[in-house]
Amino acid sequence: MAYVTVIDEQNSAAAGPAANALPNSAGALFQLLRDGTPRTRSDLTAMTGFARSTISARVEELLDSSLIRPAGENSSTGGRPPSTFSFNPDARSVLAVDLGGTHARIAVTDLAARVLAEKEQELDITRGPVAVLDAVGAIAMELLQEAGRSPEDLLGVGVGVPGPVEFATGRPMSPPIMPGWDHFDIPGHLRQWFPGPIMVDNDVNAMALGEHAVTYPGVANMMFVKVATGIGSGIISDGRLQHGAQGAAGDLGHIATPDGDTTPCTCGNSGCLEAVASGPAIAAQLRESGFDVPHHAAMLELVRSGDLEALRTVRQAGRQVGSVLAGCVNLLNPSVIVIGGVVSTAGEHFLAGIREAVYSRSLPLATQHLRIVATQTKARAGVLGASTLVTGHGLSIENVNRLIG
Amino acid sequence: MAYVTVIDEQNSAAAGPAANALPNSAGALFQLLRDGTPRTRSDLTAMTGFARSTISARVEELLDSSLIRPAGENSSTGGRPPSTFSFNPDARSVLAVDLGGTHARIAVTDLAARVLAEKEQELDITRGPVAVLDAVGAIAMELLQEAGRSPEDLLGVGVGVPGPVEFATGRPMSPPIMPGWDHFDIPGHLRQWFPGPIMVDNDVNAMALGEHAVTYPGVANMMFVKVATGIGSGIISDGRLQHGAQGAAGDLGHIATPDGDTTPCTCGNSGCLEAVASGPAIAAQLRESGFDVPHHAAMLELVRSGDLEALRTVRQAGRQVGSVLAGCVNLLNPSVIVIGGVVSTAGEHFLAGIREAVYSRSLPLATQHLRIVATQTKARAGVLGASTLVTGHGLSIENVNRLIG
DNA sequence: GTACTTCTGTCGAGTGTCAATCAAAAGTCG
DNA sequence: CGACTTTTGATTGACACTCGACAGAAGTAC
């Protein structure tokens, strides 16, 4: 145990002594099959360099564990046709929980983050951890039954929460909008229903992970930006989700916009992005222009109705977001920026404003291959990411070796 | 080969087929000893979980290869006193090259990035890759002789260059201040003198790596900011140096400052940090105030002389840097920011300006454990980082197993 | 049907690791 | 000085993982 930990910190490689008692290559083979593509034993020997006999033995183990399944035969190339097999996402399932400020989305997914059963429900996060998680547990049991799965069938549970999280322990850290949750042991409480590993992360981080896994699996450097009541982001650099030192990375909301705006922000500073381009900020600007938009929904409706003043306001908010993102692009040099959150549903004008500002203010080298796109996974991004959180760790080489052994 | 590559991309673990023919644990053991602390065989069995017999066998191999060396005996705890051994940084050496716009610093170091021989020399990067690298090669051969080492003794060569680099190939990518270097195969050219691996990276990335390895080895999230003719940074997140999609990550120079400044910048935009807080920008501001500061050096001298107006100007430049760094802190949540580059030698006022702006504009959660400090390694940061670039890859588990086998 | 190609399963050999044992070395404690 | 403790080295058999070679299975080409 100590061994694995130490090595992971230092260089993240080599199997520990325990791993040596198990087939070492089964987990590695499995990683090659995880993309879902059917492959033959020959494919795998070519890809890995292992001997045919070794491949055959490990493939058989993986078939026995049902982590992979037969996928028919390829056509012959002059001799016996090779049999193929591929990842079997139905081998286990995952419970994915996405908690927002006012409602929760809970899903049971397979190992490829495909939703088997799902429910969205009003759930006020301010009711505190015990009440909220008890409700989540009850809904989850219903969904498992609906999907024909049991708690023992779960590879693990993934949870996204609207605040910073100490990832290693799964505890929220001074979350501003989650009274009563500070340092609460979320995995500890959920363990009464679910035996497997329970992973907790910030909701925007989860969304980034979900969009990445489902839509941009090969992209090493990506940002997911959520624009809603607040403005936050999840950062994937070098293929890994970045948490920062206190799990507070990705907070775009209180970065100052470059135009010297002095709108006061709830944080005490002025000119924060959240104060000028969030959902409430846009609604407030429209109210100043004389519109009757008491909340988000009304604002979005007004924009979708095509009102020119509303469109102009939304586009200008997009520019503000883009002006901050331009700095992020220079700093992180991502190849994809995904825009999500309710405000992004306002239409193309918001995205156009973002693009306009980013491409005019970032450096050519950083923007030449940069794509700025709207989320494909939309409201599901959170649960898909929570699912990915679990499979990312539960289907790692070490874990697969453990599952087989 | 293909195996290692594929696995590294997917999950970075498991030994390849070739590795199995070699002792697997020697490299892992070595990682535990790399911090330089002397340890006993018992220490290692406790840390790794390996059997005593295995440890003894691998330790002997490491001793034979001279990667570790005896380090005396511990005091007895009632029985025979255990013998200890520790990392032997003298086992091999490293050639470290730090190329700037107008001069080069070249060093031969040991495996712990301690300088054995060093030379700094005027060398105009615009003379082109062949002329510059030929000069570097000649100086390097001299330094090797001075240090009593041979090219075969090198674990590898590390090079820092003042522009973006495609890290995998070691080629500069559209570098603005390196005419003739675009896509030049630097490792290919240096290979005529040096047989080992040759790693090239951006100079600021190298500085970040150097400061990290020498001064903040345990810190997982760090930024190194260089303020000189330009303003750039090297980002270490989750313990890894971040390059971004095109190797262009870390460019702070052309991020817009939040105060709406409209000073025109060489990049075509206005209000860029580089236009208001770089060495030349500070000098220009002082000239406007009537001072005779034709260049950097004169400006720094004026500041060090204690002139109040100059101090005020430098402090204000610090605030500008800090206002941009505040955004970086929100985005990346580092625990240490190191300030380097010639402008940082102007004194505490610059650093004070940075701190003032960062702590007033970043979120409390992100700043509560944040340290903003001046570089300890100073002008040597670049070569130390170039050295670390080589040891980071050359002393990895796989490589150590190869060195022994 | 026969020859050929390609895929697949089985077996023994080689190697790394473990657990156990014995013996020697080098201290401490009474 | 002798008894005890702890470390170290050497050796052994057992086990797991991998490899390479061989033989059998299942197609195609003539």
Short mmCIF file of N, CA and C in Angstrom, two decimals, chain B residues 92-150:
data_model
loop_
_atom_site.label_atom_id
_atom_site.label_comp_id
_atom_site.label_asym_id
_atom_site.label_seq_id
_atom_site.Cartn_x
_atom_site.Cartn_y
_atom_site.Cartn_z
N ARG B 92 26.52 9.81 -12.93
CA ARG B 92 26.58 10.32 -14.30
C ARG B 92 26.58 11.84 -14.22
N SER B 93 26.69 12.49 -15.36
CA SER B 93 26.52 13.94 -15.34
C SER B 93 25.55 14.38 -16.42
N VAL B 94 25.22 15.65 -16.39
CA VAL B 94 24.21 16.20 -17.29
C VAL B 94 24.76 17.48 -17.90
N LEU B 95 24.51 17.65 -19.19
CA LEU B 95 24.84 18.92 -19.83
C LEU B 95 23.59 19.77 -19.90
N ALA B 96 23.67 20.95 -19.32
CA ALA B 96 22.50 21.83 -19.25
C ALA B 96 22.78 23.12 -20.01
N VAL B 97 21.88 23.46 -20.91
CA VAL B 97 22.08 24.65 -21.76
C VAL B 97 20.89 25.57 -21.62
N ASP B 98 21.16 26.81 -21.31
CA ASP B 98 20.09 27.81 -21.20
C ASP B 98 20.36 28.91 -22.20
N LEU B 99 19.59 28.93 -23.27
CA LEU B 99 19.79 29.94 -24.30
C LEU B 99 18.83 31.10 -24.10
N GLY B 100 19.36 32.31 -24.05
CA GLY B 100 18.53 33.50 -23.97
C GLY B 100 18.58 34.24 -25.30
N GLY B 101 18.02 35.43 -25.32
CA GLY B 101 18.03 36.19 -26.55
C GLY B 101 19.41 36.66 -26.94
N THR B 102 20.21 37.01 -25.96
CA THR B 102 21.51 37.58 -26.28
C THR B 102 22.68 36.83 -25.66
N HIS B 103 22.40 35.95 -24.69
CA HIS B 103 23.52 35.17 -24.18
C HIS B 103 23.10 33.78 -23.74
N ALA B 104 24.10 32.96 -23.55
CA ALA B 104 23.86 31.55 -23.21
C ALA B 104 24.58 31.22 -21.92
N ARG B 105 23.95 30.36 -21.12
CA ARG B 105 24.61 29.82 -19.94
C ARG B 105 24.64 28.31 -20.10
N ILE B 106 25.82 27.77 -19.97
CA ILE B 106 26.00 26.34 -20.20
C ILE B 106 26.66 25.76 -18.96
N ALA B 107 26.17 24.60 -18.53
CA ALA B 107 26.72 24.00 -17.32
C ALA B 107 26.79 22.49 -17.44
N VAL B 108 27.76 21.93 -16.74
CA VAL B 108 27.78 20.49 -16.51
C VAL B 108 27.37 20.29 -15.06
N THR B 109 26.35 19.48 -14.85
CA THR B 109 25.88 19.26 -13.48
C THR B 109 25.93 17.77 -13.15
N ASP B 110 25.81 17.48 -11.86
CA ASP B 110 25.64 16.08 -11.47
C ASP B 110 24.15 15.75 -11.53
N LEU B 111 23.79 14.57 -11.06
CA LEU B 111 22.40 14.12 -11.19
C LEU B 111 21.47 14.80 -10.19
N ALA B 112 22.02 15.56 -9.26
CA ALA B 112 21.20 16.31 -8.32
C ALA B 112 21.17 17.78 -8.70
N ALA B 113 21.49 18.07 -9.95
CA ALA B 113 21.48 19.44 -10.46
C ALA B 113 22.45 20.34 -9.69
N ARG B 114 23.55 19.77 -9.24
CA ARG B 114 24.61 20.61 -8.67
C ARG B 114 25.63 20.91 -9.77
N VAL B 115 25.99 22.17 -9.85
CA VAL B 115 26.83 22.61 -10.96
C VAL B 115 28.29 22.18 -10.75
N LEU B 116 28.86 21.49 -11.73
CA LEU B 116 30.26 21.07 -11.67
C LEU B 116 31.15 22.04 -12.43
N ALA B 117 30.64 22.56 -13.52
CA ALA B 117 31.39 23.55 -14.31
C ALA B 117 30.36 24.37 -15.06
N GLU B 118 30.67 25.63 -15.28
CA GLU B 118 29.64 26.53 -15.78
C GLU B 118 30.27 27.66 -16.56
N LYS B 119 29.59 28.14 -17.57
CA LYS B 119 30.09 29.30 -18.30
C LYS B 119 28.92 30.11 -18.84
N GLU B 120 29.02 31.42 -18.70
CA GLU B 120 28.03 32.27 -19.32
C GLU B 120 28.73 33.10 -20.38
N GLN B 121 28.05 33.28 -21.50
CA GLN B 121 28.73 33.94 -22.61
C GLN B 121 27.71 34.67 -23.48
N GLU B 122 28.13 35.80 -24.02
CA GLU B 122 27.30 36.50 -24.99
C GLU B 122 27.11 35.58 -26.20
N LEU B 123 25.88 35.46 -26.65
CA LEU B 123 25.63 34.61 -27.81
C LEU B 123 24.28 35.02 -28.37
N ASP B 124 24.32 35.64 -29.55
CA ASP B 124 23.11 36.19 -30.12
C ASP B 124 22.29 35.09 -30.79
N ILE B 125 21.09 34.87 -30.28
CA ILE B 125 20.26 33.77 -30.77
C ILE B 125 19.91 33.97 -32.25
N THR B 126 19.95 35.22 -32.71
CA THR B 126 19.56 35.50 -34.09
C THR B 126 20.63 35.07 -35.08
N ARG B 127 21.76 34.59 -34.58
CA ARG B 127 22.77 34.08 -35.51
C ARG B 127 22.34 32.75 -36.12
N GLY B 128 21.25 32.22 -35.64
CA GLY B 128 20.69 31.01 -36.25
C GLY B 128 21.14 29.75 -35.54
N PRO B 129 20.41 28.68 -35.76
CA PRO B 129 20.62 27.46 -34.98
C PRO B 129 22.00 26.83 -35.15
N VAL B 130 22.50 26.76 -36.39
CA VAL B 130 23.76 26.06 -36.61
C VAL B 130 24.90 26.79 -35.91
N ALA B 131 25.00 28.09 -36.13
CA ALA B 131 26.08 28.86 -35.52
C ALA B 131 25.99 28.80 -34.00
N VAL B 132 24.79 28.98 -33.47
CA VAL B 132 24.62 29.01 -32.02
C VAL B 132 24.93 27.64 -31.41
N LEU B 133 24.37 26.59 -32.01
CA LEU B 133 24.56 25.27 -31.42
C LEU B 133 26.01 24.79 -31.58
N ASP B 134 26.66 25.19 -32.67
CA ASP B 134 28.07 24.84 -32.80
C ASP B 134 28.89 25.49 -31.68
N ALA B 135 28.56 26.76 -31.39
CA ALA B 135 29.26 27.43 -30.29
C ALA B 135 28.96 26.73 -28.96
N VAL B 136 27.72 26.36 -28.79
CA VAL B 136 27.33 25.66 -27.56
C VAL B 136 28.11 24.35 -27.44
N GLY B 137 28.18 23.62 -28.54
CA GLY B 137 28.89 22.34 -28.53
C GLY B 137 30.35 22.51 -28.11
N ALA B 138 30.99 23.54 -28.66
CA ALA B 138 32.40 23.76 -28.35
C ALA B 138 32.59 24.09 -26.87
N ILE B 139 31.75 24.99 -26.37
CA ILE B 139 31.85 25.36 -24.95
C ILE B 139 31.57 24.15 -24.07
N ALA B 140 30.59 23.37 -24.46
CA ALA B 140 30.22 22.20 -23.66
C ALA B 140 31.39 21.22 -23.55
N MET B 141 32.11 21.01 -24.65
CA MET B 141 33.24 20.10 -24.62
C MET B 141 34.31 20.61 -23.65
N GLU B 142 34.52 21.93 -23.67
CA GLU B 142 35.47 22.53 -22.72
C GLU B 142 35.04 22.27 -21.28
N LEU B 143 33.75 22.51 -21.03
CA LEU B 143 33.25 22.38 -19.65
C LEU B 143 33.33 20.93 -19.18
N LEU B 144 33.05 20.00 -20.10
CA LEU B 144 33.15 18.59 -19.74
C LEU B 144 34.58 18.27 -19.31
N GLN B 145 35.52 18.79 -20.09
CA GLN B 145 36.93 18.55 -19.75
C GLN B 145 37.25 19.15 -18.38
N GLU B 146 36.78 20.37 -18.19
CA GLU B 146 37.02 21.06 -16.93
C GLU B 146 36.47 20.26 -15.76
N ALA B 147 35.31 19.61 -15.98
CA ALA B 147 34.68 18.84 -14.91
C ALA B 147 35.22 17.42 -14.85
N GLY B 148 36.11 17.08 -15.77
CA GLY B 148 36.67 15.74 -15.78
C GLY B 148 35.68 14.67 -16.23
N ARG B 149 34.76 15.06 -17.11
CA ARG B 149 33.77 14.10 -17.60
C ARG B 149 33.87 14.00 -19.13
N SER B 150 33.27 12.94 -19.65
CA SER B 150 33.28 12.76 -21.10
C SER B 150 31.86 12.78 -21.63
#
